[in-house]
PDB file of C-alpha atoms in Angstrom:
ATOM      1  CA  UNK F   1     -10.076 -15.697  19.861  1.00 52.00           C
ATOM      2  CA  UNK F   2      -8.921 -18.161  17.412  1.00 82.00           C
ATOM      3  CA  UNK F   3      -6.149 -17.547  15.018  1.00 81.00           C
ATOM      4  CA  UNK F   4      -8.390 -16.055  12.446  1.00 80.00           C
ATOM      5  CA  UNK F   5      -9.880 -13.502  14.749  1.00 86.00           C
ATOM      6  CA  UNK F   6      -6.497 -12.622  16.072  1.00 88.00           C
ATOM      7  CA  UNK F   7      -5.331 -12.226  12.417  1.00 84.00           C
ATOM      8  CA  UNK F   8      -8.286  -9.977  11.695  1.00 86.00           C
ATOM      9  CA  UNK F   9      -7.718  -8.040  14.825  1.00 91.00           C
ATOM     10  CA  UNK F  10      -4.009  -7.445  13.752  1.00 90.00           C
ATOM     11  CA  UNK F  11      -4.787  -6.514  10.298  1.00 87.00           C
ATOM     12  CA  UNK F  12      -7.348  -3.736  11.587  1.00 92.00           C
ATOM     13  CA  UNK F  13      -4.601  -2.399  13.617  1.00 93.00           C
ATOM     14  CA  UNK F  14      -2.126  -2.461  10.972  1.00 91.00           C
ATOM     15  CA  UNK F  15      -4.719  -0.668   8.555  1.00 92.00           C
ATOM     16  CA  UNK F  16      -5.067   1.997  11.401  1.00 95.00           C
ATOM     17  CA  UNK F  17      -1.337   2.478  11.502  1.00 94.00           C
ATOM     18  CA  UNK F  18      -1.209   3.013   7.793  1.00 91.00           C
ATOM     19  CA  UNK F  19      -4.284   5.358   7.765  1.00 94.00           C
ATOM     20  CA  UNK F  20      -2.634   7.460  10.627  1.00 95.00           C
ATOM     21  CA  UNK F  21       0.641   7.468   8.579  1.00 94.00           C
ATOM     22  CA  UNK F  22      -0.868   8.932   5.603  1.00 94.00           C
ATOM     23  CA  UNK F  23      -2.433  11.522   7.543  1.00 95.00           C
ATOM     24  CA  UNK F  24       0.817  12.739   8.942  1.00 95.00           C
ATOM     25  CA  UNK F  25       2.240  12.688   5.177  1.00 94.00           C
ATOM     26  CA  UNK F  26      -0.618  14.744   4.157  1.00 95.00           C
ATOM     27  CA  UNK F  27       0.014  17.252   7.182  1.00 93.00           C
ATOM     28  CA  UNK F  28       3.874  17.265   6.467  1.00 93.00           C
ATOM     29  CA  UNK F  29       3.037  18.034   2.801  1.00 91.00           C
ATOM     30  CA  UNK F  30       2.201  21.602   3.909  1.00 88.00           C
ATOM     31  CA  UNK F  31       5.626  22.354   4.842  1.00 90.00           C
ATOM     32  CA  UNK F  32       7.664  19.906   2.388  1.00 94.00           C
ATOM     33  CA  UNK F  33       7.735  19.243  -1.232  1.00 94.00           C
ATOM     34  CA  UNK F  34       6.280  15.647  -1.545  1.00 93.00           C
ATOM     35  CA  UNK F  35       9.361  14.472  -3.088  1.00 94.00           C
ATOM     36  CA  UNK F  36      11.466  15.445  -0.216  1.00 95.00           C
ATOM     37  CA  UNK F  37       8.909  13.680   2.146  1.00 95.00           C
ATOM     38  CA  UNK F  38       9.522  10.522   0.033  1.00 94.00           C
ATOM     39  CA  UNK F  39      13.328  10.491   0.312  1.00 95.00           C
ATOM     40  CA  UNK F  40      13.173  11.580   3.987  1.00 95.00           C
ATOM     41  CA  UNK F  41      10.852   8.543   4.876  1.00 93.00           C
ATOM     42  CA  UNK F  42      12.763   6.378   2.690  1.00 93.00           C
ATOM     43  CA  UNK F  43      16.047   7.160   4.642  1.00 95.00           C
ATOM     44  CA  UNK F  44      14.303   6.849   7.979  1.00 93.00           C
ATOM     45  CA  UNK F  45      12.726   3.537   6.736  1.00 90.00           C
ATOM     46  CA  UNK F  46      15.871   2.188   5.603  1.00 92.00           C
ATOM     47  CA  UNK F  47      17.848   3.009   8.685  1.00 93.00           C
ATOM     48  CA  UNK F  48      15.118   1.465  10.822  1.00 90.00           C
ATOM     49  CA  UNK F  49      15.080  -1.652   9.046  1.00 88.00           C
ATOM     50  CA  UNK F  50      18.794  -1.853   8.831  1.00 91.00           C
ATOM     51  CA  UNK F  51      18.804  -1.422  12.622  1.00 91.00           C
ATOM     52  CA  UNK F  52      16.303  -4.113  13.059  1.00 86.00           C
ATOM     53  CA  UNK F  53      18.272  -6.788  11.016  1.00 86.00           C
ATOM     54  CA  UNK F  54      21.480  -5.766  13.042  1.00 90.00           C
ATOM     55  CA  UNK F  55      19.532  -6.441  16.268  1.00 88.00           C
ATOM     56  CA  UNK F  56      18.160  -9.641  15.101  1.00 84.00           C
ATOM     57  CA  UNK F  57      21.749 -10.914  14.025  1.00 84.00           C
ATOM     58  CA  UNK F  58      20.807 -10.688  10.362  1.00 81.00           C
ATOM     59  CA  UNK F  59      23.044  -9.515   7.584  1.00 82.00           C
ATOM     60  CA  UNK F  60      22.093  -6.087   6.199  1.00 83.00           C
ATOM     61  CA  UNK F  61      23.566  -6.853   2.738  1.00 81.00           C
ATOM     62  CA  UNK F  62      22.185  -9.777   0.582  1.00 75.00           C
ATOM     63  CA  UNK F  63      23.027 -10.791  -2.865  1.00 75.00           C
ATOM     64  CA  UNK F  64      19.276 -11.283  -3.345  1.00 73.00           C
ATOM     65  CA  UNK F  65      19.050  -7.329  -3.785  1.00 77.00           C
ATOM     66  CA  UNK F  66      20.543  -7.793  -7.095  1.00 79.00           C
ATOM     67  CA  UNK F  67      17.979 -10.345  -8.469  1.00 82.00           C
ATOM     68  CA  UNK F  68      16.122  -9.066 -11.273  1.00 86.00           C
ATOM     69  CA  UNK F  69      12.690  -9.928  -9.472  1.00 86.00           C
ATOM     70  CA  UNK F  70      13.773  -7.891  -6.377  1.00 85.00           C
ATOM     71  CA  UNK F  71      14.934  -4.980  -8.507  1.00 89.00           C
ATOM     72  CA  UNK F  72      11.457  -5.033 -10.551  1.00 91.00           C
ATOM     73  CA  UNK F  73       9.528  -5.258  -7.242  1.00 88.00           C
ATOM     74  CA  UNK F  74      11.456  -2.224  -5.863  1.00 90.00           C
ATOM     75  CA  UNK F  75      10.887  -0.362  -9.083  1.00 93.00           C
ATOM     76  CA  UNK F  76       7.207  -0.860  -8.637  1.00 94.00           C
ATOM     77  CA  UNK F  77       7.350   0.270  -4.980  1.00 90.00           C
ATOM     78  CA  UNK F  78       9.189   3.573  -5.790  1.00 93.00           C
ATOM     79  CA  UNK F  79       6.560   4.223  -8.565  1.00 95.00           C
ATOM     80  CA  UNK F  80       3.689   3.407  -6.371  1.00 93.00           C
ATOM     81  CA  UNK F  81       4.917   5.300  -3.373  1.00 92.00           C
ATOM     82  CA  UNK F  82       6.164   8.429  -5.304  1.00 94.00           C
ATOM     83  CA  UNK F  83       2.648   8.686  -6.921  1.00 95.00           C
ATOM     84  CA  UNK F  84       0.697   7.871  -3.978  1.00 94.00           C
ATOM     85  CA  UNK F  85       2.528  10.273  -1.730  1.00 93.00           C
ATOM     86  CA  UNK F  86       2.325  13.083  -4.300  1.00 93.00           C
ATOM     87  CA  UNK F  87      -1.464  12.610  -4.395  1.00 94.00           C
ATOM     88  CA  UNK F  88      -1.750  12.708  -0.820  1.00 93.00           C
ATOM     89  CA  UNK F  89      -0.516  16.284  -1.202  1.00 92.00           C
ATOM     90  CA  UNK F  90      -3.081  17.371  -3.658  1.00 92.00           C
ATOM     91  CA  UNK F  91      -6.283  15.292  -2.927  1.00 92.00           C
ATOM     92  CA  UNK F  92      -8.404  14.772   0.077  1.00 93.00           C
ATOM     93  CA  UNK F  93      -7.039  11.760   2.196  1.00 94.00           C
ATOM     94  CA  UNK F  94     -10.303   9.804   1.911  1.00 91.00           C
ATOM     95  CA  UNK F  95     -10.230  10.161  -1.948  1.00 92.00           C
ATOM     96  CA  UNK F  96      -6.674   9.153  -2.329  1.00 93.00           C
ATOM     97  CA  UNK F  97      -7.300   6.233   0.019  1.00 92.00           C
ATOM     98  CA  UNK F  98     -10.499   5.224  -1.830  1.00 91.00           C
ATOM     99  CA  UNK F  99      -8.601   4.701  -4.944  1.00 92.00           C
ATOM    100  CA  UNK F 100      -6.003   2.740  -3.477  1.00 91.00           C
ATOM    101  CA  UNK F 101      -8.653   0.365  -2.111  1.00 89.00           C
ATOM    102  CA  UNK F 102      -8.839  -1.106  -5.905  1.00 90.00           C
ATOM    103  CA  UNK F 103      -5.271  -2.705  -5.680  1.00 87.00           C
ATOM    104  CA  UNK F 104      -6.476  -6.235  -4.660  1.00 85.00           C
ATOM    105  CA  UNK F 105      -8.792  -6.084  -7.715  1.00 88.00           C
ATOM    106  CA  UNK F 106      -5.964  -5.116  -9.926  1.00 90.00           C
ATOM    107  CA  UNK F 107      -3.764  -7.918  -8.367  1.00 85.00           C
ATOM    108  CA  UNK F 108      -6.455 -10.475  -8.925  1.00 85.00           C
ATOM    109  CA  UNK F 109      -6.622  -9.350 -12.682  1.00 90.00           C
ATOM    110  CA  UNK F 110      -2.988  -9.277 -13.023  1.00 88.00           C
ATOM    111  CA  UNK F 111      -2.438 -12.779 -11.506  1.00 85.00           C
ATOM    112  CA  UNK F 112      -4.906 -13.919 -14.148  1.00 86.00           C
ATOM    113  CA  UNK F 113      -3.338 -12.237 -16.995  1.00 87.00           C
ATOM    114  CA  UNK F 114       0.252 -12.700 -16.142  1.00 86.00           C
ATOM    115  CA  UNK F 115       0.652 -15.540 -13.597  1.00 81.00           C
ATOM    116  CA  UNK F 116      -1.657 -18.062 -15.104  1.00 80.00           C
ATOM    117  CA  UNK F 117      -4.048 -18.046 -12.124  1.00 78.00           C
ATOM    118  CA  UNK F 118      -7.583 -19.406 -12.654  1.00 78.00           C
ATOM    119  CA  UNK F 119     -10.201 -16.697 -12.436  1.00 80.00           C
ATOM    120  CA  UNK F 120     -13.888 -17.667 -13.053  1.00 82.00           C
ATOM    121  CA  UNK F 121     -16.646 -15.565 -14.288  1.00 83.00           C
ATOM    122  CA  UNK F 122     -17.873 -14.536 -10.943  1.00 87.00           C
ATOM    123  CA  UNK F 123     -14.524 -12.999 -10.102  1.00 85.00           C
ATOM    124  CA  UNK F 124     -14.123 -11.336 -13.493  1.00 90.00           C
ATOM    125  CA  UNK F 125     -17.579  -9.751 -12.905  1.00 92.00           C
ATOM    126  CA  UNK F 126     -16.651  -8.706  -9.464  1.00 90.00           C
ATOM    127  CA  UNK F 127     -13.447  -7.099 -10.838  1.00 89.00           C
ATOM    128  CA  UNK F 128     -15.221  -5.275 -13.547  1.00 93.00           C
ATOM    129  CA  UNK F 129     -17.812  -3.977 -10.886  1.00 93.00           C
ATOM    130  CA  UNK F 130     -15.036  -2.884  -8.723  1.00 91.00           C
ATOM    131  CA  UNK F 131     -13.385  -0.785 -11.653  1.00 92.00           C
ATOM    132  CA  UNK F 132     -16.895   0.602 -12.148  1.00 94.00           C
ATOM    133  CA  UNK F 133     -16.648   1.763  -8.694  1.00 92.00           C
ATOM    134  CA  UNK F 134     -13.327   3.402  -8.988  1.00 92.00           C
ATOM    135  CA  UNK F 135     -14.699   5.273 -12.114  1.00 91.00           C
ATOM    136  CA  UNK F 136     -17.537   6.550  -9.982  1.00 91.00           C
ATOM    137  CA  UNK F 137     -14.768   7.796  -7.512  1.00 91.00           C
ATOM    138  CA  UNK F 138     -12.797   9.645  -9.818  1.00 90.00           C
ATOM    139  CA  UNK F 139     -15.496  10.745 -12.358  1.00 86.00           C
ATOM    140  CA  UNK F 140     -13.344  11.078 -15.644  1.00 83.00           C
ATOM    141  CA  UNK F 141     -15.004  13.702 -17.784  1.00 74.00           C
ATOM    142  CA  UNK F 142     -17.331  14.991 -15.103  1.00 71.00           C
ATOM    143  CA  UNK F 143     -17.626  18.393 -13.577  1.00 69.00           C
ATOM    144  CA  UNK F 144     -15.978  16.693 -10.413  1.00 72.00           C
ATOM    145  CA  UNK F 145     -12.973  15.442 -12.037  1.00 81.00           C
ATOM    146  CA  UNK F 146      -9.700  16.254 -10.539  1.00 86.00           C
ATOM    147  CA  UNK F 147      -6.701  15.346 -12.618  1.00 88.00           C
ATOM    148  CA  UNK F 148      -4.622  14.653  -9.537  1.00 89.00           C
ATOM    149  CA  UNK F 149      -6.717  11.543  -8.999  1.00 92.00           C
ATOM    150  CA  UNK F 150      -4.676  10.029 -11.873  1.00 93.00           C
ATOM    151  CA  UNK F 151      -1.550  10.172  -9.534  1.00 94.00           C
ATOM    152  CA  UNK F 152      -3.536   8.050  -7.001  1.00 94.00           C
ATOM    153  CA  UNK F 153      -4.613   5.628  -9.825  1.00 94.00           C
ATOM    154  CA  UNK F 154      -0.745   5.354 -10.810  1.00 95.00           C
ATOM    155  CA  UNK F 155       0.269   4.802  -7.449  1.00 94.00           C
ATOM    156  CA  UNK F 156      -2.382   2.167  -7.090  1.00 94.00           C
ATOM    157  CA  UNK F 157      -1.129   0.507 -10.222  1.00 95.00           C
ATOM    158  CA  UNK F 158       2.456   0.576  -9.088  1.00 93.00           C
ATOM    159  CA  UNK F 159       1.438  -1.038  -5.581  1.00 88.00           C
ATOM    160  CA  UNK F 160      -0.459  -3.699  -7.442  1.00 89.00           C
ATOM    161  CA  UNK F 161       2.649  -4.408  -9.579  1.00 91.00           C
ATOM    162  CA  UNK F 162       4.647  -4.777  -6.466  1.00 87.00           C
ATOM    163  CA  UNK F 163       2.262  -7.302  -4.899  1.00 84.00           C
ATOM    164  CA  UNK F 164       2.057  -9.213  -8.212  1.00 86.00           C
ATOM    165  CA  UNK F 165       5.948  -9.495  -8.442  1.00 86.00           C
ATOM    166  CA  UNK F 166       5.957 -10.338  -4.617  1.00 80.00           C
ATOM    167  CA  UNK F 167       4.023 -13.351  -5.289  1.00 77.00           C
ATOM    168  CA  UNK F 168       6.733 -14.680  -7.623  1.00 79.00           C
ATOM    169  CA  UNK F 169       9.542 -14.111  -5.098  1.00 74.00           C
ATOM    170  CA  UNK F 170      11.690 -16.731  -3.686  1.00 66.00           C
ATOM    171  CA  UNK F 171      11.128 -17.803   0.043  1.00 63.00           C
ATOM    172  CA  UNK F 172      14.869 -17.112   0.542  1.00 61.00           C
ATOM    173  CA  UNK F 173      14.168 -13.389   0.541  1.00 68.00           C
ATOM    174  CA  UNK F 174      12.944 -12.163   3.880  1.00 70.00           C
ATOM    175  CA  UNK F 175      10.230  -9.368   4.065  1.00 71.00           C
ATOM    176  CA  UNK F 176      12.555  -7.315   6.123  1.00 75.00           C
ATOM    177  CA  UNK F 177      15.324  -7.383   3.362  1.00 80.00           C
ATOM    178  CA  UNK F 178      12.600  -6.608   0.788  1.00 80.00           C
ATOM    179  CA  UNK F 179      11.364  -3.672   2.878  1.00 82.00           C
ATOM    180  CA  UNK F 180      15.003  -2.411   3.513  1.00 85.00           C
ATOM    181  CA  UNK F 181      15.723  -2.347  -0.199  1.00 86.00           C
ATOM    182  CA  UNK F 182      12.530  -0.670  -1.161  1.00 87.00           C
ATOM    183  CA  UNK F 183      12.955   2.058   1.386  1.00 89.00           C
ATOM    184  CA  UNK F 184      16.452   2.679   0.309  1.00 92.00           C
ATOM    185  CA  UNK F 185      15.519   2.913  -3.121  1.00 94.00           C
ATOM    186  CA  UNK F 186      13.095   5.709  -2.210  1.00 94.00           C
ATOM    187  CA  UNK F 187      16.010   8.018  -1.336  1.00 96.00           C
ATOM    188  CA  UNK F 188      17.483   8.286  -4.915  1.00 95.00           C
ATOM    189  CA  UNK F 189      13.862   8.079  -6.339  1.00 94.00           C
ATOM    190  CA  UNK F 190      12.767  10.907  -4.240  1.00 95.00           C
ATOM    191  CA  UNK F 191      15.903  13.130  -4.768  1.00 96.00           C
ATOM    192  CA  UNK F 192      15.809  12.632  -8.554  1.00 95.00           C
ATOM    193  CA  UNK F 193      11.971  13.701  -8.454  1.00 94.00           C
ATOM    194  CA  UNK F 194      12.833  16.648  -6.278  1.00 95.00           C
ATOM    195  CA  UNK F 195      15.558  17.808  -8.804  1.00 95.00           C
ATOM    196  CA  UNK F 196      13.396  17.019 -11.852  1.00 93.00           C
ATOM    197  CA  UNK F 197      10.621  19.100 -10.388  1.00 91.00           C
ATOM    198  CA  UNK F 198      12.947  21.900  -9.404  1.00 91.00           C
ATOM    199  CA  UNK F 199      11.552  21.986  -5.846  1.00 90.00           C
ATOM    200  CA  UNK F 200      13.971  23.640  -3.473  1.00 92.00           C
ATOM    201  CA  UNK F 201      14.879  21.499  -0.234  1.00 91.00           C
ATOM    202  CA  UNK F 202      13.505  22.505   3.166  1.00 92.00           C
ATOM    203  CA  UNK F 203      15.416  22.029   6.310  1.00 93.00           C
ATOM    204  CA  UNK F 204      12.957  20.426   9.002  1.00 91.00           C
ATOM    205  CA  UNK F 205      12.831  21.966  12.494  1.00 92.00           C
ATOM    206  CA  UNK F 206      12.846  20.091  15.721  1.00 91.00           C
ATOM    207  CA  UNK F 207       9.181  19.487  15.672  1.00 90.00           C
ATOM    208  CA  UNK F 208       9.064  18.346  12.060  1.00 92.00           C
ATOM    209  CA  UNK F 209      11.895  15.895  12.668  1.00 91.00           C
ATOM    210  CA  UNK F 210       9.734  14.473  15.540  1.00 93.00           C
ATOM    211  CA  UNK F 211       6.880  14.129  13.036  1.00 92.00           C
ATOM    212  CA  UNK F 212       8.989  12.194  10.474  1.00 92.00           C
ATOM    213  CA  UNK F 213      10.444  10.064  13.053  1.00 93.00           C
ATOM    214  CA  UNK F 214       6.720   9.226  14.379  1.00 94.00           C
ATOM    215  CA  UNK F 215       5.770   8.604  10.884  1.00 93.00           C
ATOM    216  CA  UNK F 216       8.667   6.134  10.329  1.00 90.00           C
ATOM    217  CA  UNK F 217       7.817   4.293  13.553  1.00 91.00           C
ATOM    218  CA  UNK F 218       4.046   4.057  12.819  1.00 93.00           C
ATOM    219  CA  UNK F 219       4.801   2.914   9.366  1.00 86.00           C
ATOM    220  CA  UNK F 220       7.092   0.028  10.794  1.00 85.00           C
ATOM    221  CA  UNK F 221       4.440  -0.800  13.305  1.00 88.00           C
ATOM    222  CA  UNK F 222       1.966  -1.252  10.572  1.00 86.00           C
ATOM    223  CA  UNK F 223       4.418  -3.460   8.561  1.00 82.00           C
ATOM    224  CA  UNK F 224       5.141  -5.585  11.630  1.00 81.00           C
ATOM    225  CA  UNK F 225       1.397  -5.947  12.286  1.00 86.00           C
ATOM    226  CA  UNK F 226       0.544  -6.819   8.862  1.00 81.00           C
ATOM    227  CA  UNK F 227       3.245  -9.552   8.645  1.00 74.00           C
ATOM    228  CA  UNK F 228       1.914 -11.129  11.994  1.00 80.00           C
ATOM    229  CA  UNK F 229      -1.722 -10.786  10.616  1.00 81.00           C
ATOM    230  CA  UNK F 230      -0.885 -12.700   7.438  1.00 72.00           C
ATOM    231  CA  UNK F 231       0.675 -15.659   9.495  1.00 72.00           C
ATOM    232  CA  UNK F 232      -2.541 -16.264  11.366  1.00 72.00           C
ATOM    233  CA  UNK F 233      -5.755 -18.062  10.564  1.00 70.00           C
ATOM    234  CA  UNK F 234      -7.667 -18.160   7.277  1.00 70.00           C
ATOM    235  CA  UNK F 235      -5.351 -15.531   5.040  1.00 67.00           C
ATOM    236  CA  UNK F 236      -8.592 -14.680   2.736  1.00 67.00           C
ATOM    237  CA  UNK F 237     -10.558 -13.833   5.644  1.00 75.00           C
ATOM    238  CA  UNK F 238      -7.883 -11.896   7.330  1.00 78.00           C
ATOM    239  CA  UNK F 239      -6.897 -10.112   4.164  1.00 77.00           C
ATOM    240  CA  UNK F 240     -10.426  -8.876   3.590  1.00 79.00           C
ATOM    241  CA  UNK F 241      -9.955  -6.840   6.844  1.00 86.00           C
ATOM    242  CA  UNK F 242      -7.648  -4.623   4.710  1.00 86.00           C
ATOM    243  CA  UNK F 243     -10.520  -2.594   3.811  1.00 89.00           C
ATOM    244  CA  UNK F 244     -10.841  -1.242   7.141  1.00 91.00           C
ATOM    245  CA  UNK F 245      -8.128   1.300   6.127  1.00 91.00           C
ATOM    246  CA  UNK F 246     -10.735   3.110   4.394  1.00 92.00           C
ATOM    247  CA  UNK F 247     -12.695   3.629   7.509  1.00 91.00           C
ATOM    248  CA  UNK F 248      -9.810   4.985   9.372  1.00 94.00           C
ATOM    249  CA  UNK F 249      -9.045   7.322   6.490  1.00 94.00           C
ATOM    250  CA  UNK F 250     -12.429   8.790   6.716  1.00 93.00           C
ATOM    251  CA  UNK F 251     -12.040   9.368  10.383  1.00 94.00           C
ATOM    252  CA  UNK F 252      -8.492  10.922  10.228  1.00 95.00           C
ATOM    253  CA  UNK F 253      -9.463  13.070   7.199  1.00 94.00           C
ATOM    254  CA  UNK F 254     -12.609  14.260   9.009  1.00 94.00           C
ATOM    255  CA  UNK F 255     -11.063  14.994  12.239  1.00 94.00           C
ATOM    256  CA  UNK F 256      -7.454  16.317  10.895  1.00 93.00           C
ATOM    257  CA  UNK F 257      -8.596  17.802   7.742  1.00 93.00           C
ATOM    258  CA  UNK F 258     -12.455  18.608   7.998  1.00 94.00           C
ATOM    259  CA  UNK F 259     -13.022  16.294   5.050  1.00 92.00           C
ATOM    260  CA  UNK F 260     -16.664  15.382   4.046  1.00 91.00           C
ATOM    261  CA  UNK F 261     -16.691  12.793   1.094  1.00 90.00           C
ATOM    262  CA  UNK F 262     -19.698  13.298  -1.243  1.00 89.00           C
ATOM    263  CA  UNK F 263     -22.268  10.671  -2.157  1.00 91.00           C
ATOM    264  CA  UNK F 264     -20.556   9.567  -5.243  1.00 89.00           C
ATOM    265  CA  UNK F 265     -17.272   8.782  -3.376  1.00 89.00           C
ATOM    266  CA  UNK F 266     -19.118   6.886  -0.798  1.00 92.00           C
ATOM    267  CA  UNK F 267     -21.010   4.733  -3.249  1.00 94.00           C
ATOM    268  CA  UNK F 268     -17.893   4.198  -5.208  1.00 92.00           C
ATOM    269  CA  UNK F 269     -15.952   2.937  -2.070  1.00 92.00           C
ATOM    270  CA  UNK F 270     -18.884   0.570  -1.116  1.00 93.00           C
ATOM    271  CA  UNK F 271     -18.695  -0.966  -4.624  1.00 94.00           C
ATOM    272  CA  UNK F 272     -15.013  -1.339  -4.550  1.00 92.00           C
ATOM    273  CA  UNK F 273     -14.832  -2.750  -1.077  1.00 91.00           C
ATOM    274  CA  UNK F 274     -17.807  -5.202  -1.779  1.00 91.00           C
ATOM    275  CA  UNK F 275     -16.053  -6.473  -5.039  1.00 91.00           C
ATOM    276  CA  UNK F 276     -12.829  -6.904  -3.337  1.00 87.00           C
ATOM    277  CA  UNK F 277     -14.207  -8.712  -0.346  1.00 87.00           C
ATOM    278  CA  UNK F 278     -16.103 -11.081  -2.664  1.00 87.00           C
ATOM    279  CA  UNK F 279     -13.291 -11.744  -4.824  1.00 85.00           C
ATOM    280  CA  UNK F 280     -11.110 -12.772  -1.723  1.00 79.00           C
ATOM    281  CA  UNK F 281     -13.663 -14.824  -0.335  1.00 78.00           C
ATOM    282  CA  UNK F 282     -14.505 -16.553  -3.679  1.00 77.00           C
ATOM    283  CA  UNK F 283     -10.940 -17.167  -4.262  1.00 74.00           C
ATOM    284  CA  UNK F 284     -10.542 -18.893  -0.520  1.00 71.00           C
ATOM    285  CA  UNK F 285     -13.799 -21.118  -1.280  1.00 74.00           C
ATOM    286  CA  UNK F 286     -12.366 -22.337  -4.449  1.00 69.00           C
ATOM    287  CA  UNK F 287      -8.958 -23.059  -2.900  1.00 68.00           C
ATOM    288  CA  UNK F 288     -10.603 -24.925  -0.040  1.00 69.00           C
ATOM    289  CA  UNK F 289     -12.731 -26.921  -2.614  1.00 68.00           C
ATOM    290  CA  UNK F 290      -9.451 -27.971  -4.546  1.00 66.00           C
ATOM    291  CA  UNK F 291      -7.815 -29.189  -1.535  1.00 64.00           C
ATOM    292  CA  UNK F 292     -10.749 -31.377  -0.453  1.00 56.00           C
TER     293      UNK F 292
END
């Protein structure tokens, strides 16, 4: 395999990890308040990344953590994670995952509006078509509208904001440190949300501790795999395989929760994914032409 194929394979593996992690989080939501899941996963992830930095002989603390860009990125991460995890507790896994697929479209639009990126009419059209697909999925004002879908939309917007800020980050801030900072911030964020909602804490039993540990390990595996994927081959082609997460979500949701998405959801997903892939490939074609 060439580097692009290897990168695509790693990206598919990463998306499988994240879909399984989402399924485990949804399963845990039957035993714990979503806010408690957020801070428990944040604590587990922060400890895991701190251990990774120590074993790789890197400093855990960095002065970069106090930079405004890092703090803003972490704020978007906490917002996106809190909203998305909360939506997993209330919505079918496939539906929440379908909405999150619009993240790259929002990033492309945000890059044009806030970062000065050049976006031609074809990509603007693809972005608008993708947003139409999101409206088909959530059906605002229709009989099938569930207000909980707005949590998934807020989560998608938060994660898009995180990705936009990440594009402006200095190269000196490593991905591992950014992840440690983000996971650590989920602990006070989740605790504050749990207190605000008045949700009583639940003590995990041995089996639930095991599931939480598995969830953290799978999440870290997904992170490490996606980092490796983005370093191989044509990034635009490799990134288009992010949408395989939806396929894995459909499988996990069907097997674990007996979900059967309706025709409108499937149609909306096809539109969003098609628009996203077109946007990525069009961006790659224009970048290649400008470098020729």
